[in-house]
One Martini backbone bead per residue (centre of mass of N, CA, C, O) as a GRO file, in nm:
protein
   88
    1MET     BB    1  12.109   5.698  12.192
    2ARG     BB    2  12.102   5.876  11.975
    3LEU     BB    3  11.849   5.903  11.930
    4PHE     BB    4  11.743   6.054  12.180
    5PHE     BB    5  11.944   6.299  12.194
    6ALA     BB    6  11.772   6.400  11.899
    7THR     BB    7  11.522   6.411  12.005
    8LEU     BB    8  11.603   6.628  12.217
    9LEU     BB    9  11.706   6.844  12.069
   10LEU     BB   10  11.462   6.878  11.921
   11CYS     BB   11  11.255   6.957  12.146
   12ALA     BB   12  11.406   7.183  12.245
   13LEU     BB   13  11.426   7.356  11.960
   14LEU     BB   14  11.080   7.374  11.996
   15LEU     BB   15  11.076   7.497  12.285
   16SER     BB   16  11.262   7.771  12.234
   17SER     BB   17  11.113   7.920  11.990
   18SER     BB   18  10.835   7.947  12.131
   19PHE     BB   19  10.938   8.104  12.361
   20LEU     BB   20  11.080   8.341  12.149
   21GLU     BB   21  10.860   8.476  12.002
   22PRO     BB   22  10.699   8.639  12.214
   23VAL     BB   23  10.948   8.833  12.330
   24ILE     BB   24  11.006   8.956  12.050
   25ALA     BB   25  10.705   9.086  12.017
   26LYS     BB   26  10.741   9.230  12.300
   27SER     BB   27  10.956   9.427  12.273
   28SER     BB   28  11.131   9.655  12.152
   29TYR     BB   29  11.077   9.643  11.880
   30CYS     BB   30  10.744   9.714  11.854
   31GLU     BB   31  10.754   9.944  11.993
   32ASN     BB   32  10.918  10.110  11.839
   33LYS     BB   33  10.841  10.025  11.546
   34CYS     BB   34  10.530  10.223  11.632
   35LYS     BB   35  10.631  10.490  11.703
   36GLU     BB   36  10.696  10.511  11.438
   37ARG     BB   37  10.467  10.475  11.259
   38CYS     BB   38  10.304  10.682  11.445
   39ALA     BB   39  10.434  10.963  11.447
   40LYS     BB   40  10.139  11.086  11.268
   41ALA     BB   41   9.914  11.038  11.399
   42GLY     BB   42   9.623  11.150  11.513
   43VAL     BB   43   9.593  10.831  11.740
   44LYS     BB   44   9.812  10.708  11.875
   45GLU     BB   45   9.751  10.507  12.092
   46ARG     BB   46   9.571  10.303  11.868
   47CYS     BB   47   9.779  10.279  11.699
   48ILE     BB   48   9.986  10.119  11.899
   49LYS     BB   49   9.763   9.911  11.962
   50TYR     BB   50   9.759   9.767  11.707
   51CYS     BB   51  10.062   9.756  11.577
   52GLY     BB   52  10.104   9.562  11.854
   53ILE     BB   53   9.954   9.323  11.771
   54CYS     BB   54  10.053   9.332  11.445
   55CYS     BB   55  10.369   9.272  11.547
   56ALA     BB   56  10.310   8.990  11.711
   57GLU     BB   57  10.185   8.836  11.466
   58CYS     BB   58  10.396   8.887  11.244
   59LYS     BB   59  10.662   9.006  11.280
   60CYS     BB   60  10.611   9.326  11.132
   61VAL     BB   61  10.691   9.661  11.013
   62PRO     BB   62  10.608   9.864  10.829
   63SER     BB   63  10.772  10.138  10.736
   64GLY     BB   64  10.710  10.404  10.785
   65THR     BB   65  10.394  10.607  10.862
   66TYR     BB   66  10.338  10.518  10.549
   67GLY     BB   67  10.287  10.251  10.404
   68ASN     BB   68  10.438   9.961  10.316
   69LYS     BB   69  10.330   9.706  10.324
   70HIS     BB   70  10.445   9.487  10.120
   71GLN     BB   71  10.674   9.447  10.374
   72CYS     BB   72  10.400   9.316  10.487
   73PRO     BB   73  10.151   9.093  10.462
   74CYS     BB   74  10.038   9.081  10.699
   75TYR     BB   75   9.986   9.262  10.777
   76ARG     BB   76   9.839   9.411  10.546
   77ASP     BB   77   9.570   9.151  10.581
   78LYS     BB   78   9.463   9.245  10.815
   79LYS     BB   79   9.151   9.248  10.974
   80ASN     BB   80   8.863   9.314  11.073
   81SER     BB   81   8.532   9.273  11.149
   82LYS     BB   82   8.471   9.500  10.886
   83GLY     BB   83   8.722   9.418  10.653
   84LYS     BB   84   8.935   9.621  10.747
   85PRO     BB   85   9.201   9.747  10.852
   86LYS     BB   86   9.376   9.665  11.142
   87CYS     BB   87   9.669   9.820  11.009
   88PRO     BB   88   9.874  10.118  11.027
   0.00000   0.00000   0.00000
C-alpha cells in the first residue's frame, strides 16, 4: 500500500512540474524580462518576439538591454538557421 501511494505521489509531482513550466515561461516573467531586455532595441517587436521564444525555452533572460549573456548559457547558445545568435 505504501508503494502505491509513493508511486502515485511521484507521478503527481512529475505531472504537475511538466504543466507548471510552460505556465511560468508564458507568464508575465518572460513578458516583463523581454520588455526590459528590448527597451533600447531598434526593432522592438522583433526583439520581444525572439526574446520571448528564447525565454520560454531557456527559462531565463540575461539582465540589462545588451550583453550579460553569460548569465544564461542556454539563451546565449541558441542559434538561428544561419548559425547566428537567435536570442537578442
